[in-house]
Short mmCIF file of C-alpha atoms in Angstrom, two decimals:
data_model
loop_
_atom_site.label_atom_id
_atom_site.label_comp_id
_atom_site.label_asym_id
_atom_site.label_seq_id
_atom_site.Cartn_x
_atom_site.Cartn_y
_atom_site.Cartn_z
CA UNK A 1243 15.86 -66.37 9.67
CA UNK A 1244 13.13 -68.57 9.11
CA UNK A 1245 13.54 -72.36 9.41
CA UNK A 1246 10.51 -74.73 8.40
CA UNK A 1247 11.13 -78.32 9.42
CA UNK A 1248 9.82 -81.14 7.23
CA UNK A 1249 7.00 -82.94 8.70
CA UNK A 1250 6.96 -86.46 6.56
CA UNK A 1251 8.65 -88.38 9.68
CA UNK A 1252 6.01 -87.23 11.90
CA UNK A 1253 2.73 -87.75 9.98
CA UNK A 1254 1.44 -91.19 9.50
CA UNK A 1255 -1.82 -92.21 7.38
CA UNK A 1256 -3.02 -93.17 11.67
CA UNK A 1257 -2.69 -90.10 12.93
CA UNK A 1258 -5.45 -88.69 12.74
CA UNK A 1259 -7.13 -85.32 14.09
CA UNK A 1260 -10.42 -86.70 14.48
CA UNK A 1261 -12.52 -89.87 13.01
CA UNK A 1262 -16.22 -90.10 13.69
CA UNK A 1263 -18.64 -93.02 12.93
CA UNK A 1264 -21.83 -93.90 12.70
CA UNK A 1265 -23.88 -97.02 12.43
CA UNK A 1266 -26.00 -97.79 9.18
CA UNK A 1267 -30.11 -97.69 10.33
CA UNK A 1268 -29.88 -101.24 9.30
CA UNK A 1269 -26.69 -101.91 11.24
CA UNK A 1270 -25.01 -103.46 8.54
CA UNK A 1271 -22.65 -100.47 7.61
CA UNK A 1272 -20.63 -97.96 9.46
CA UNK A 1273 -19.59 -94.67 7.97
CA UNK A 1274 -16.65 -92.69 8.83
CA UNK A 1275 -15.96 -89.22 8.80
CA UNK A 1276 -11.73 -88.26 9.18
CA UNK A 1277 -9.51 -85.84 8.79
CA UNK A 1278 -5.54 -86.35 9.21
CA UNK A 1279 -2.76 -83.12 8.73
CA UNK A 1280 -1.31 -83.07 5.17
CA UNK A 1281 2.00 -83.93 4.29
CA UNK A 1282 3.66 -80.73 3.84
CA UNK A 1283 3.76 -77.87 6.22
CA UNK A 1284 1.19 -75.18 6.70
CA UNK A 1285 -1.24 -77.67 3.83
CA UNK A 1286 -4.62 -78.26 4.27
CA UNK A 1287 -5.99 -81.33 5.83
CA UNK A 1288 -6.89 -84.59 4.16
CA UNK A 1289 -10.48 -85.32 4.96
CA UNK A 1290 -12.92 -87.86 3.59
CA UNK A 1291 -15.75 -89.90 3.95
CA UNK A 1292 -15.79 -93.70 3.97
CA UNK A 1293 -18.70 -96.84 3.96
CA UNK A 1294 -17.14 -99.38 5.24
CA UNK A 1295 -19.44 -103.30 5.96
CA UNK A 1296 -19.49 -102.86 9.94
CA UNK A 1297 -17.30 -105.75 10.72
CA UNK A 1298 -14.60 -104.24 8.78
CA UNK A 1299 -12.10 -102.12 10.48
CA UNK A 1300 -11.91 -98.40 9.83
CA UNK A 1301 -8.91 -97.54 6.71
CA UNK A 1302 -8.76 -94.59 4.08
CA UNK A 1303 -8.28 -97.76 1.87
CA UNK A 1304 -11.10 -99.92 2.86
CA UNK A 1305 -15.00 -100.04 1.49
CA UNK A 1306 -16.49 -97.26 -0.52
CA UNK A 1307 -15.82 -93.20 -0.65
CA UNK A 1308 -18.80 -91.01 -0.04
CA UNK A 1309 -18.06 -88.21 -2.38
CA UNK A 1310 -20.33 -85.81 -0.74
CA UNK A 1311 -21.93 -84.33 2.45
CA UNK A 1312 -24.66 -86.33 4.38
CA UNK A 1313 -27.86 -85.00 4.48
CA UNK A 1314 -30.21 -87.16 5.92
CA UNK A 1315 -31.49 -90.88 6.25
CA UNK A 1316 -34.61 -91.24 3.98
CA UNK A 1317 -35.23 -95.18 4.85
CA UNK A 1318 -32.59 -97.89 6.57
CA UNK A 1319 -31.20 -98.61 2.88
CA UNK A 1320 -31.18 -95.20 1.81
CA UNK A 1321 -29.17 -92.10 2.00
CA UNK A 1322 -29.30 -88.40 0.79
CA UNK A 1323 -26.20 -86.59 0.38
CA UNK A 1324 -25.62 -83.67 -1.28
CA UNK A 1325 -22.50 -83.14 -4.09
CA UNK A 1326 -21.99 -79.18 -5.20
CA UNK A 1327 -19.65 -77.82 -8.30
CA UNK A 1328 -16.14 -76.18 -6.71
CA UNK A 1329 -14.00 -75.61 -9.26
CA UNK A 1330 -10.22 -74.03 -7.79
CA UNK A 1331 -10.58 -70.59 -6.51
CA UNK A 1332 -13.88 -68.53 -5.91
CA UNK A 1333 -16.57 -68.37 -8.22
CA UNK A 1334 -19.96 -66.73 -7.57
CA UNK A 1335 -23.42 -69.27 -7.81
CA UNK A 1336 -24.73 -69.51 -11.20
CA UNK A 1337 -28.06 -70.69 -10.15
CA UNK A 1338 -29.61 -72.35 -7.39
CA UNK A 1339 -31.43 -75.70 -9.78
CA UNK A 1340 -30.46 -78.93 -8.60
CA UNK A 1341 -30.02 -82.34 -9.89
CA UNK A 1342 -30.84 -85.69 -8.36
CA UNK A 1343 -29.43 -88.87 -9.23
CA UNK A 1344 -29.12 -92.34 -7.55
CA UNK A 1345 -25.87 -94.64 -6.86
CA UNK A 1346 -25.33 -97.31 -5.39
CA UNK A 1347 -22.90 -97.99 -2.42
CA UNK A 1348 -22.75 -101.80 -1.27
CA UNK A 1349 -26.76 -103.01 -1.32
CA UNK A 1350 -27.37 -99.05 -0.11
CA UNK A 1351 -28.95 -96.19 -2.17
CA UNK A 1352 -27.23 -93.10 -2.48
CA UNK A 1353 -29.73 -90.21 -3.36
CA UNK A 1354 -27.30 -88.17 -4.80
CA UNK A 1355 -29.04 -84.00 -5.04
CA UNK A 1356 -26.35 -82.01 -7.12
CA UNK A 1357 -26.01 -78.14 -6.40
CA UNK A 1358 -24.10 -75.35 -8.16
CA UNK A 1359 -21.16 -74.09 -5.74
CA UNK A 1360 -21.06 -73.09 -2.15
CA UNK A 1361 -21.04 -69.34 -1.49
CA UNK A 1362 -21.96 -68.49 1.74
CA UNK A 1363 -22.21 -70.10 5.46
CA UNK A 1364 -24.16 -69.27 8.70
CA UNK A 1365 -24.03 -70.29 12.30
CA UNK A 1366 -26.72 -71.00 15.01
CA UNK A 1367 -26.58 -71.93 18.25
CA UNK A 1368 -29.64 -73.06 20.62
CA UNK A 1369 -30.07 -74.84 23.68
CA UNK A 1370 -31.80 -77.95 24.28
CA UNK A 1371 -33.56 -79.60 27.81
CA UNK A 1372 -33.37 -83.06 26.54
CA UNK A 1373 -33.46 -85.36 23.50
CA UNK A 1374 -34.61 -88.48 21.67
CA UNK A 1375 -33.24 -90.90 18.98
CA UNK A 1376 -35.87 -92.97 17.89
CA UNK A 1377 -35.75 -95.11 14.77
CA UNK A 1378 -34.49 -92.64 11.73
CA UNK A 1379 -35.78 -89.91 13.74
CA UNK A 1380 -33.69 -87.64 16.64
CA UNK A 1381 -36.25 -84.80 18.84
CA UNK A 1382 -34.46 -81.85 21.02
CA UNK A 1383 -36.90 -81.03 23.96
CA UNK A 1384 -36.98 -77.55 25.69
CA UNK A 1385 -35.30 -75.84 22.47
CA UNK A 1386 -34.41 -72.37 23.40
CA UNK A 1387 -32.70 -69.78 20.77
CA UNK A 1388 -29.54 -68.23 21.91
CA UNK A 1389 -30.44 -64.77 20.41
CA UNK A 1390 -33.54 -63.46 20.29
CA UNK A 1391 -37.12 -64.94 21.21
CA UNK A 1392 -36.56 -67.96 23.60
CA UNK A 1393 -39.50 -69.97 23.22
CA UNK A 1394 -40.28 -72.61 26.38
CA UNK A 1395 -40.87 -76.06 25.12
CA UNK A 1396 -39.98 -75.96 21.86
CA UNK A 1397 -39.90 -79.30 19.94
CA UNK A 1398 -38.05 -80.15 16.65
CA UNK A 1399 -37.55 -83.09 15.04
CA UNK A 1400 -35.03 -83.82 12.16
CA UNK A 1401 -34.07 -86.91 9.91
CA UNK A 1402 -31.02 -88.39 11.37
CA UNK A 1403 -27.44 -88.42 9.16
CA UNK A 1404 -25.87 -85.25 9.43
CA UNK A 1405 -25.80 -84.92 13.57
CA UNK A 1406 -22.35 -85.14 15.08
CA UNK A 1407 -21.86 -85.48 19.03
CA UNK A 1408 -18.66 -83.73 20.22
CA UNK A 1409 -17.74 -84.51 23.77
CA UNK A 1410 -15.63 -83.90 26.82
CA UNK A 1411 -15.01 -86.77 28.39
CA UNK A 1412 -17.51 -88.91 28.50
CA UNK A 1413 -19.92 -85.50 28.22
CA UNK A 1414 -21.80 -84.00 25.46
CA UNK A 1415 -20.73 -80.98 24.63
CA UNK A 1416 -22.44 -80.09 21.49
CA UNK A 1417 -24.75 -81.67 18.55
CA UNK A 1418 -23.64 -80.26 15.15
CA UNK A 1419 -26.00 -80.38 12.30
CA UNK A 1420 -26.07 -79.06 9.03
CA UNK A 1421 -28.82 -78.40 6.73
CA UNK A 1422 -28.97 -76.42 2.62
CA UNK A 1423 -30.44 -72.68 2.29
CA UNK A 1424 -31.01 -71.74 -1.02
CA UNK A 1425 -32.72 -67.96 -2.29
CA UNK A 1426 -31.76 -65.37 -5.07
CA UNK A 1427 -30.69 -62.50 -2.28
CA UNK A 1428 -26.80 -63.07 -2.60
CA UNK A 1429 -24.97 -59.83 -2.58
CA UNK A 1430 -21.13 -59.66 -3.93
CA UNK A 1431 -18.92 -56.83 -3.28
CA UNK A 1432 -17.01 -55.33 -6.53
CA UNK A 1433 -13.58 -54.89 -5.96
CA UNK A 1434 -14.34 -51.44 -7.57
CA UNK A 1435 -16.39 -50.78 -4.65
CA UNK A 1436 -19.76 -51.38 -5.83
CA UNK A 1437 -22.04 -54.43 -5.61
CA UNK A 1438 -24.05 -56.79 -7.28
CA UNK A 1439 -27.29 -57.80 -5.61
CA UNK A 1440 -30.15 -60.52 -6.27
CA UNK A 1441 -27.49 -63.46 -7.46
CA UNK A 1442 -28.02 -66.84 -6.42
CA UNK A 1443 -27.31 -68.06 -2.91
CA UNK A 1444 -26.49 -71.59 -1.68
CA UNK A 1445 -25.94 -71.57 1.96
CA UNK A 1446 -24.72 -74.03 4.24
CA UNK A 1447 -26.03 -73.68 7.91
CA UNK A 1448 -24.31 -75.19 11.15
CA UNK A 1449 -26.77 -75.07 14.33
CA UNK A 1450 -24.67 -75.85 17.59
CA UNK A 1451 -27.34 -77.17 19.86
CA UNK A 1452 -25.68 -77.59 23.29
CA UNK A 1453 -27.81 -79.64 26.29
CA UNK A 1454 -28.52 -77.32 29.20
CA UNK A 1455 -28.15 -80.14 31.53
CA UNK A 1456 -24.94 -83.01 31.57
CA UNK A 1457 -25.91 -85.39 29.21
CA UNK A 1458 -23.56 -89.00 29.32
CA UNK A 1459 -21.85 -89.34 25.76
CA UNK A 1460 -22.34 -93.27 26.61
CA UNK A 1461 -26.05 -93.12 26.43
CA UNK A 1462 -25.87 -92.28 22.70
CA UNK A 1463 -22.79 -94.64 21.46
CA UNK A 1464 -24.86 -97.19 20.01
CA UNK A 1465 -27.24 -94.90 18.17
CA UNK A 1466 -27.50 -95.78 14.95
CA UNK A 1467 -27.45 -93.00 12.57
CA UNK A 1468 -25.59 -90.24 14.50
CA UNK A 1469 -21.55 -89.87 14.48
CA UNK A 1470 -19.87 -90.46 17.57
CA UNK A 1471 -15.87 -89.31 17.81
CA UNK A 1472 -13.77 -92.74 18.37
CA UNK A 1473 -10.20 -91.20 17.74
CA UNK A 1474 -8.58 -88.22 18.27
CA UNK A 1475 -4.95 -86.38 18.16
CA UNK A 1476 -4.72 -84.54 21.00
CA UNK A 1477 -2.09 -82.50 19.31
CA UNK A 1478 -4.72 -82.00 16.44
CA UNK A 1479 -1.88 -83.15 13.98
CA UNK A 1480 0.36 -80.20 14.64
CA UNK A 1481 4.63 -81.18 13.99
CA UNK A 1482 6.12 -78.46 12.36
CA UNK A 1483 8.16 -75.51 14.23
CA UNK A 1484 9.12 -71.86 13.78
CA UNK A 1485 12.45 -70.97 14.47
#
């Protein structure tokens, strides 16, 4: 016998399983990044995006909803974010155009680029010596790949937005980033076995770049322009049990 208990007594709108946030380049905003267990049992999470004046305390009610991902900072009053077509259930690319549009979120510029749907994901991981946040701009020193050639030295540099610092303790664990691939190489398997090649791809890539050397989360807390984690459920929102 199989017994599902409710969890509506247990989940709150505060309990959350993570909320990240990040100061505006011009210090007048903060942006928040959540995610909270849904109401029913086994259901997806609730997660969102808010812009909230920085004086104002963090609420799924309060300031504006970024409906999108974060790309990148452009200037200290504007942001890129990217918006992509996902209707219910799985639907191959149609094409890999894009359109670009501008909002407005508070006196901030949204430069909105609109892609077709999602359809495929990729991970990378690489190591890094050291690293600099300067202005709209953060620099990993020492990059190394985790698989393959290892260059010595390696420098990249990247707009900041879409960098998240994930911790333990008060040290960094990893940086995640996440940046668009687009290309016409996509191949779909036929459930009759055969496949279709050459359809469009739009790609989202995660690179984990972990520090090869303890790096205080402190240091980077008043970046502006990267998330930091402020909140977490230790229990990662988990209240439901299996008899």
């Amino acid at each position: 016998m199989i017994v599902l208990t409710s969890c509506f007594e247990k989940v709150e709108m505060t309990e959350y399983s993570y909320v990240y946030k990040q100061k505006s380049l011009n210090e007048k905003y903060a942006i928040y990044q959540y995610s909270r267990p849904g109401l029913m049992a086994f259901s997806s999470d609730i997660t969102g995006t808010r812009l909230l004046p920085i004086n104002k305390e963090f609420s799924e009610k309060n300031g504006i909803e970024i409906n999108g991902r974060i790309k990148q900072w452009i200037s200290e009053d504007t942001l890129e974010i990217y918006r992509f077509n996902n209707p219910k259930g799985f639907e191959q690319s149609k094409d890999t155009l894009k359109k670009v549009y501008y909002e407005k979120a508070y006196d901030l510029t949204l430069k909105v680029v609109e892609n077709d749907r999602i359809n495929a994901g990729r991970l990378q991981e690489k190591y890094f010596d050291s690293l600099k946040i300067n202005q709209n701009k953060i620099t990993f020193f020492g990059l190394k790949h985790k698989f393959g050639p290892k260059p010595i030295n390696e420098i990249e540099t990247y707009n900041l937005g879409d960098f998240k610092i994930l911790s333990i303790k008060n040290s960094i664990q990893k940086i995640e980033h996440h940046y668009l691939e687009k290309g016409m190489d996509f191949k779909y398997h036929n459930s009759d076995g055969t496949i279709t090649e050459n359809l469009p791809r739009i790609e989202i890539k995660t690179v984990w770049f972990y520090p090869t050397k303890k790096l205080k989360t402190n240091d980077y807390n008043e970046k502006n322009g990267i998330f930091n984690e402020i909140k977490t459920n230790a229990n990662n929102g988990a209240c439901c049990t299996i008899y």
